[in-house]
Coordinates of C-alpha atoms and ligand atoms in Angstrom, one line a residue:
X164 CA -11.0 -89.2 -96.9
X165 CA -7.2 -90.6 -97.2
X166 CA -6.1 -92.2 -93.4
X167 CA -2.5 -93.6 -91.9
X168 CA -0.9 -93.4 -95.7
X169 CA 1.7 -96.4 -95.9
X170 CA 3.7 -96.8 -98.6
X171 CA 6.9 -97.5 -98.2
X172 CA 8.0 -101.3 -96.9
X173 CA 6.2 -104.4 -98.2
X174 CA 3.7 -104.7 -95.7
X175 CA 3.4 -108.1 -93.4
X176 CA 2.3 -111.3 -94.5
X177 CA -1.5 -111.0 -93.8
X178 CA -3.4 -113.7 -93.4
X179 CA -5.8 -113.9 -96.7
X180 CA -8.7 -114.0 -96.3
X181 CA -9.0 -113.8 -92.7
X182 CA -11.3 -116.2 -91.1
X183 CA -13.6 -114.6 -88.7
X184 CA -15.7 -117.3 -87.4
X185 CA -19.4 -117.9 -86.3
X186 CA -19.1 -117.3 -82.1
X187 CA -21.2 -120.3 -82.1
X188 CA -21.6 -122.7 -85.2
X189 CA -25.2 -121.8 -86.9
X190 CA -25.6 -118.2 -85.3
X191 CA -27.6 -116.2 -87.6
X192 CA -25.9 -113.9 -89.7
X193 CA -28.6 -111.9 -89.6
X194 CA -28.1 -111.6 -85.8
X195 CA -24.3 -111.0 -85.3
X196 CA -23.1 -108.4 -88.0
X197 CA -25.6 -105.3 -87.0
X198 CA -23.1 -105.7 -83.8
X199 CA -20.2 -106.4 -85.2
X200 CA -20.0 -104.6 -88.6
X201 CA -17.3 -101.8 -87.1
X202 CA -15.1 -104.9 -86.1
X203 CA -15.6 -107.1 -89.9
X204 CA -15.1 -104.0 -91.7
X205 CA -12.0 -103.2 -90.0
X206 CA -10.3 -106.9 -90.8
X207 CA -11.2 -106.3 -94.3
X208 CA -9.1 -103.5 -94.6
X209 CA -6.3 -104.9 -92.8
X210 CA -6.4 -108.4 -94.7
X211 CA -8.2 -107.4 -97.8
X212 CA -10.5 -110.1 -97.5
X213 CA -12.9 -111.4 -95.2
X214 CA -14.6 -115.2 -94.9
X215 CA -17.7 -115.2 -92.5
X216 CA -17.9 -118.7 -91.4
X217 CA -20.4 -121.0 -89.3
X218 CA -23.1 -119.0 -89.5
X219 CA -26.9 -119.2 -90.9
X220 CA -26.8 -117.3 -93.7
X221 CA -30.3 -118.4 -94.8
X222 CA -29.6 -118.2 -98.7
X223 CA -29.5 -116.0 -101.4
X224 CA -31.8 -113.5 -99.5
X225 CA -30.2 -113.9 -96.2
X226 CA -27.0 -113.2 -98.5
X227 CA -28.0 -109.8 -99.2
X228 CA -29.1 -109.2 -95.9
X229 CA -25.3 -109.8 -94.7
X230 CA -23.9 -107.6 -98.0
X231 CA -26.7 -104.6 -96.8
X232 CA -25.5 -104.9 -92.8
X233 CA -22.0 -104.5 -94.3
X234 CA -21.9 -102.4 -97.1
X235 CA -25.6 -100.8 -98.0
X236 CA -27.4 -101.4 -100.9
X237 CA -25.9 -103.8 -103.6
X238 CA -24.6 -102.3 -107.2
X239 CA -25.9 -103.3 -110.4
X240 CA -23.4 -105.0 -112.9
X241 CA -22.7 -102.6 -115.7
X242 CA -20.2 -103.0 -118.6
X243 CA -20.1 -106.6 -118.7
X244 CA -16.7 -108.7 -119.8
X245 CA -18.1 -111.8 -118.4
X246 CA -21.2 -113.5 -118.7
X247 CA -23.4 -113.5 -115.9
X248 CA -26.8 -114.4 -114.8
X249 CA -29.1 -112.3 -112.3
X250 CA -29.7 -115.0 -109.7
X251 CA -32.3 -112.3 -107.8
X252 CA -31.9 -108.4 -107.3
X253 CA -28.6 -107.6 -107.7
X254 CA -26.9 -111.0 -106.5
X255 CA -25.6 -112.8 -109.6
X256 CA -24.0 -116.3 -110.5
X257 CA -19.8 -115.5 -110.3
X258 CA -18.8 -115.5 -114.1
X259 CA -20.7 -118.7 -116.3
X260 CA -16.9 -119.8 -117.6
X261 CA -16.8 -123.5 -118.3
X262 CA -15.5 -125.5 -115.1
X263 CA -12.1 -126.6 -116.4
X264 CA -10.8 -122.6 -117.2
X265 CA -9.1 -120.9 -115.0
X266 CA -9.6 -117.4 -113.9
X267 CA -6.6 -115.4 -113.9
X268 CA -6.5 -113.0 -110.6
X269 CA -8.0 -109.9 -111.3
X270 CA -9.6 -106.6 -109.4
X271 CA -13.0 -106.2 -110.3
X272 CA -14.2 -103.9 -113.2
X273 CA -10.3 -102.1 -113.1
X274 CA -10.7 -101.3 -116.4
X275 CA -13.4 -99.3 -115.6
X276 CA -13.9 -95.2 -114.6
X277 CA -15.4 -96.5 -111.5
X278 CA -15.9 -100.0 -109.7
X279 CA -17.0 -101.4 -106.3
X280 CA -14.8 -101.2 -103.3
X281 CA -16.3 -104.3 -101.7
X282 CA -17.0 -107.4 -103.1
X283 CA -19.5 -110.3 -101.7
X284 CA -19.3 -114.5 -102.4
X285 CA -22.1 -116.4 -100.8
X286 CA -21.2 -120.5 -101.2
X287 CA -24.5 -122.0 -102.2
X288 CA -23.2 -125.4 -103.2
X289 CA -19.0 -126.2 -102.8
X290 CA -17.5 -128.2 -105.6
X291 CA -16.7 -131.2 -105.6
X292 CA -12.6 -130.7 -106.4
X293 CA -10.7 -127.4 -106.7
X294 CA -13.1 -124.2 -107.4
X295 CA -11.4 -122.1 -105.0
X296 CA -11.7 -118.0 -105.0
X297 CA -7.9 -117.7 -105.0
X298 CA -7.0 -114.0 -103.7
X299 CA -3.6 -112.4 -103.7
X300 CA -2.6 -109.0 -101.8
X301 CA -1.8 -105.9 -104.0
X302 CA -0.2 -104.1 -101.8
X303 CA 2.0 -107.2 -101.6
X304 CA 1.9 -107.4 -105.2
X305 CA 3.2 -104.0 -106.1
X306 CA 6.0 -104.3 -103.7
X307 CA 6.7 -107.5 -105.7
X308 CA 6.7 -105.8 -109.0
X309 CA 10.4 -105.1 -110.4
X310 CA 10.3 -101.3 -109.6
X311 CA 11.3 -100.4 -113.5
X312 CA 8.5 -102.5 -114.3
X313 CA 6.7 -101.1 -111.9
X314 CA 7.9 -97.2 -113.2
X315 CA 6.9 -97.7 -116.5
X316 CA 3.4 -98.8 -115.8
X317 CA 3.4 -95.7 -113.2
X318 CA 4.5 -93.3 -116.0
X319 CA 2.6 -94.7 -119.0
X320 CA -0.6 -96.0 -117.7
X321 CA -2.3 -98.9 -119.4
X322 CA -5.1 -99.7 -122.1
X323 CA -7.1 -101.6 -123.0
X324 CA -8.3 -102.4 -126.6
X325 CA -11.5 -104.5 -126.7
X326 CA -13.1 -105.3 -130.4
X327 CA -16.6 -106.7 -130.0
X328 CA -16.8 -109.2 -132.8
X329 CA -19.9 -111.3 -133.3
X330 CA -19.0 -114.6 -131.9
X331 CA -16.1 -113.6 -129.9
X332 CA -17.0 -112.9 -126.6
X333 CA -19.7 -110.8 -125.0
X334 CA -21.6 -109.0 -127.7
X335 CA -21.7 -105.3 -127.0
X336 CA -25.5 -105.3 -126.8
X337 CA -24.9 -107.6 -123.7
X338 CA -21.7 -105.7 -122.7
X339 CA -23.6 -102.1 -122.5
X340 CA -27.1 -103.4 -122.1
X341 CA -28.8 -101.9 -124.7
X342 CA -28.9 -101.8 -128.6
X343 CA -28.6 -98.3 -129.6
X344 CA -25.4 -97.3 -130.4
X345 CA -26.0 -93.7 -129.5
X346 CA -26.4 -94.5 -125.4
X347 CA -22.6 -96.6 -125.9
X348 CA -21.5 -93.4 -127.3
X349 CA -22.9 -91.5 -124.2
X350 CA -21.5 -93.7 -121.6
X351 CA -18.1 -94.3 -123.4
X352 CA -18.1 -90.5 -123.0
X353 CA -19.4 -89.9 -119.5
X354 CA -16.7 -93.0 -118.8
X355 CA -13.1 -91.7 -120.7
X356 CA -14.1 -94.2 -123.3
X357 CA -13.1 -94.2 -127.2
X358 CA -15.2 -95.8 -129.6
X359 CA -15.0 -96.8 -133.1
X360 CA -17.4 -98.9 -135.2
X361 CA -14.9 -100.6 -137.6
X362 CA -16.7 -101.2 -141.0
X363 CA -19.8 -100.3 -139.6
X364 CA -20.9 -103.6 -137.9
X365 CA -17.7 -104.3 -135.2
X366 CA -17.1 -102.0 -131.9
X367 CA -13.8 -101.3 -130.6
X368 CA -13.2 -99.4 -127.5
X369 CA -10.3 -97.8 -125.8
X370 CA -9.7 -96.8 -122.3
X371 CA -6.5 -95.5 -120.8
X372 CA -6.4 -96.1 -117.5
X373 CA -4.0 -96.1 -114.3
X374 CA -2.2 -99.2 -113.4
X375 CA -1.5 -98.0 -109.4
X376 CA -4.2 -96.5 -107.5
X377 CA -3.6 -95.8 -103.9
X378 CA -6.9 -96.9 -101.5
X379 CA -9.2 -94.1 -100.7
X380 CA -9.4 -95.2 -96.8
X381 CA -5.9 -96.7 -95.9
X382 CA -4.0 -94.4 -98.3
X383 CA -2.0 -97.6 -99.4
X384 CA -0.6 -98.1 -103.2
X385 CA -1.9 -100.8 -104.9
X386 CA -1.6 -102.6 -108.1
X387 CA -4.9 -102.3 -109.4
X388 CA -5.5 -103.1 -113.1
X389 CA -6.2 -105.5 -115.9
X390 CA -3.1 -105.2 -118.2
X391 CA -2.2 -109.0 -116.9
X392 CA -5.6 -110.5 -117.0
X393 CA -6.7 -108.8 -120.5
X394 CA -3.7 -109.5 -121.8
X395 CA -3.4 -112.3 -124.7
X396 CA -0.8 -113.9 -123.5
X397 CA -2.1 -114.3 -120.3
X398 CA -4.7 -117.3 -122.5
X399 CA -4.0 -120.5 -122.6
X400 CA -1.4 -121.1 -124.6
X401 CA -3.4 -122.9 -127.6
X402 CA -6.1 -120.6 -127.5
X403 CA -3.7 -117.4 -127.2
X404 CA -2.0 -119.1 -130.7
X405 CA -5.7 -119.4 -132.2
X406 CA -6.5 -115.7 -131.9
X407 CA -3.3 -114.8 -133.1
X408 CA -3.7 -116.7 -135.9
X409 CA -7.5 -115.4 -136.6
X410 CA -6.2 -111.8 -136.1
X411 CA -4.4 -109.0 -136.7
X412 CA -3.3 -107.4 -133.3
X413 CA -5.6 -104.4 -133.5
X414 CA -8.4 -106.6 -134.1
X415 CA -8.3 -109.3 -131.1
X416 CA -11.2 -109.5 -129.2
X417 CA -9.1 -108.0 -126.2
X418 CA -5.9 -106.9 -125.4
X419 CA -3.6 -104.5 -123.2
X420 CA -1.2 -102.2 -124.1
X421 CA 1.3 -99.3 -122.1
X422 CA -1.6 -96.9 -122.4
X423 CA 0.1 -94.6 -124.8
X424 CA -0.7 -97.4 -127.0
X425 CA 2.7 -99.3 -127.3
X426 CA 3.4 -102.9 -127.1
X427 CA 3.9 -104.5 -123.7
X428 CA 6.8 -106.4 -123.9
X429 CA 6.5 -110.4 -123.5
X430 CA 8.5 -110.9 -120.5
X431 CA 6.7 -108.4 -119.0
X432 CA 3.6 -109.6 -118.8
X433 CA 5.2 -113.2 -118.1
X434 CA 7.0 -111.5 -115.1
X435 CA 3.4 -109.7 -113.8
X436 CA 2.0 -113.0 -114.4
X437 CA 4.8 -114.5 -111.9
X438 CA 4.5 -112.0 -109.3
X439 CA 0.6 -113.1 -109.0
X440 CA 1.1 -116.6 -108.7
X441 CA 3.8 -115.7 -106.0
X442 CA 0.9 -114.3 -104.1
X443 CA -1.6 -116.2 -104.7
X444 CA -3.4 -117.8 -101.7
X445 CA -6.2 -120.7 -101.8
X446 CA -8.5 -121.8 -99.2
X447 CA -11.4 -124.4 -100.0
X448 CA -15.6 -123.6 -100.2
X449 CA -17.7 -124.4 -97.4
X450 CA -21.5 -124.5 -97.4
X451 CA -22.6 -121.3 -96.5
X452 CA -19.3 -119.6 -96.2
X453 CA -19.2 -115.7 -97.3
X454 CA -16.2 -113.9 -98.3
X455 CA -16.1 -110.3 -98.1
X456 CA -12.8 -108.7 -100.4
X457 CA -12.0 -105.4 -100.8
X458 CA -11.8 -104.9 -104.2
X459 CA -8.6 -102.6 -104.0
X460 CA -6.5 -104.8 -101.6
X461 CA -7.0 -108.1 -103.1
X462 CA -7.3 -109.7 -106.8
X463 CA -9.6 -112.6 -106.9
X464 CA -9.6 -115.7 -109.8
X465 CA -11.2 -118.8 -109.9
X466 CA -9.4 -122.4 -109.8
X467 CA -10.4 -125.0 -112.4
X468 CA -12.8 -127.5 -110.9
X469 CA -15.3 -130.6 -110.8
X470 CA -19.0 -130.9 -109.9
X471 CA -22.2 -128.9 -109.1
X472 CA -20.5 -125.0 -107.6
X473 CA -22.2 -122.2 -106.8
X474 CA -20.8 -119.0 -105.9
X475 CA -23.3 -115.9 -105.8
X476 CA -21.5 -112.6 -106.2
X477 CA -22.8 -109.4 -105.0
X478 CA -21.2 -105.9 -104.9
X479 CA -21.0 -102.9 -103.7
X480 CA -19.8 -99.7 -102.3
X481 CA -19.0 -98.1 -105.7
X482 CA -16.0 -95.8 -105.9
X483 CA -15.6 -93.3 -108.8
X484 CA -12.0 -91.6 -110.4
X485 CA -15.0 -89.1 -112.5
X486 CA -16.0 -88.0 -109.0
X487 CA -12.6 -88.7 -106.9
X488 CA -10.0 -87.7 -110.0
Ligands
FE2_162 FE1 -14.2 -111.2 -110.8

């Protein structure tokens, strides 16, 4: 499966995303990409991210037309973090946080045992200010990483320690989708999972995962995991205090940790945190504009922002460490 491994110099600037653009403006999607799916599939794993722009997309259904011509059938979204509505099928509203948070960049579902390898955003009304999908290279980002930083994540893994606490967060009815505790048991199992149920009412789980995966088609090592984005300093500052203040460590609703458990050093995260903004790159919504992003390549966020936005999100092309360990 693994092609052309590169791993040794930082690789090029790349252009992120880049644009590939209708041949003429308001050719149907629906038209072009049975012809050139080879060609869009190829930039994505150059650039990490694609935006389709100029076409006719024709909506949310001529949406998942363009994510089947790409990728096959769309994934259900399982072990929730974020809330998020079903907009039809499997295309869903991007994360229901309120417009004036930001999104820290993140790989989608990294904390998980498996997660999609490509990612869809369909632009069904820009906003009026900000709202961007900000994306940053992590093959960019690793190289950017101090390597003792980077060594120690490399060695120890990561965790992360999530406590579902009624009126913190995503209840972990919502989280699993389901209420019997018995089927979160099953799939914490199947998925290298702990569980606890503190006191008999709360959930905490535990996953150890790794912090640097290399891509299963370009063979490149990436930085691929949440320790930055689930970690509680990475908050806003007052609202990181607040939780501090309501809890004990072991208790916060989340929070990241090496992943034999030990603290993660402040200036650590505050220098991971650094080395994402470095790469960060914006560009603004356009009506009808999809983005395609390799899931593995880039991290993705969400800038603050005004007026009526929406993003749908689709994925797909789910990848596995239970069935590629
Ligand atoms: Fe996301």
């Amino acid at each position: 499966m693994t092609a052309n491994p590169t791993t040794a110099s930082a690789p090029a600037a790349t252009t992120l995303p880049f644009v590939h653009a209708a041949p003429r403006p308001g050719t149907p999607a629906a038209d072009y990409l049975p012809g050139a799916r080879a060609l869009v599939r190829r930039q994505l794993r150059e650039h990490g991210a694609v935006l389709l722009r100029g076409f006719e997309v024709g909506g949310v259904d001529g949406f998942e037309g363009v994510v089947r011509a790409v990728s096959g059938e769309p994934l259900v979204y399982a072990e929730r973090s974020s809330p998020r509505s079903a907009i039809k099928g499997q295309v869903y509203t991007s994360t229901d946080y309120p417009p004036a948070e930001e999104i820290f960049l993140h790989n989608e579902n990294s904390y998980q045992a498996d997660w999609p390898l490509t990612l869809f955003f369909y632009c069904v009304r820009p906003p009026d200010t900000l709202g961007s999908t900000p994306l940053a290279d992590t093959r960019r980002l690793y190289q950017a990483i101090d390597p003792a930083v980077r060594e120690e994540f490399a060695t120890r893994g990561w965790m992360v320690v999530r406590n579902f606490t009624e009126g913190f967060g995503v209840p972990w009815q919502q989280a699993f989708n389901t209420e019997d505790r018995a089927e979160v048991e099953r799939y914490c199992a199947r998925n290298g999972v702990e569980v606890e149920w503190p006191g008999g009412q709360t959930l905490r789980t535990r996953a150890r995962r790794e912090a640097v995966r290399r891509h299963p088609v370009t063979g490149e090592q990436v930085w691929f995991n949440h320790a930055t984005f689930f970690h509680v300093t990475t908050l806003a500052q007052e609202v990181c205090a607040g939780l501090r203040e309501l809890f004990e460590e072991p208790e916060l609703p989340t929070n990241t940790y090496y992943g034999d458990g030990a603290r993660i050093p402040d200036e650590v995260m505050a220098h991971l945190r650094a080395c994402y903004r470095a790469e960060q790159r914006r560009f603004d919504w356009q009506l009808d504009d999809v983005l395609l992003v390799d899931n593995m390549l880039a991290a993705h966020g969400r800038e603050p922002f005004s007026g009526p936005r929406r993003i749908a999100v689709a994925m797909a092309e789910p990848w596995s460490v239970v069935a590629n360990p």
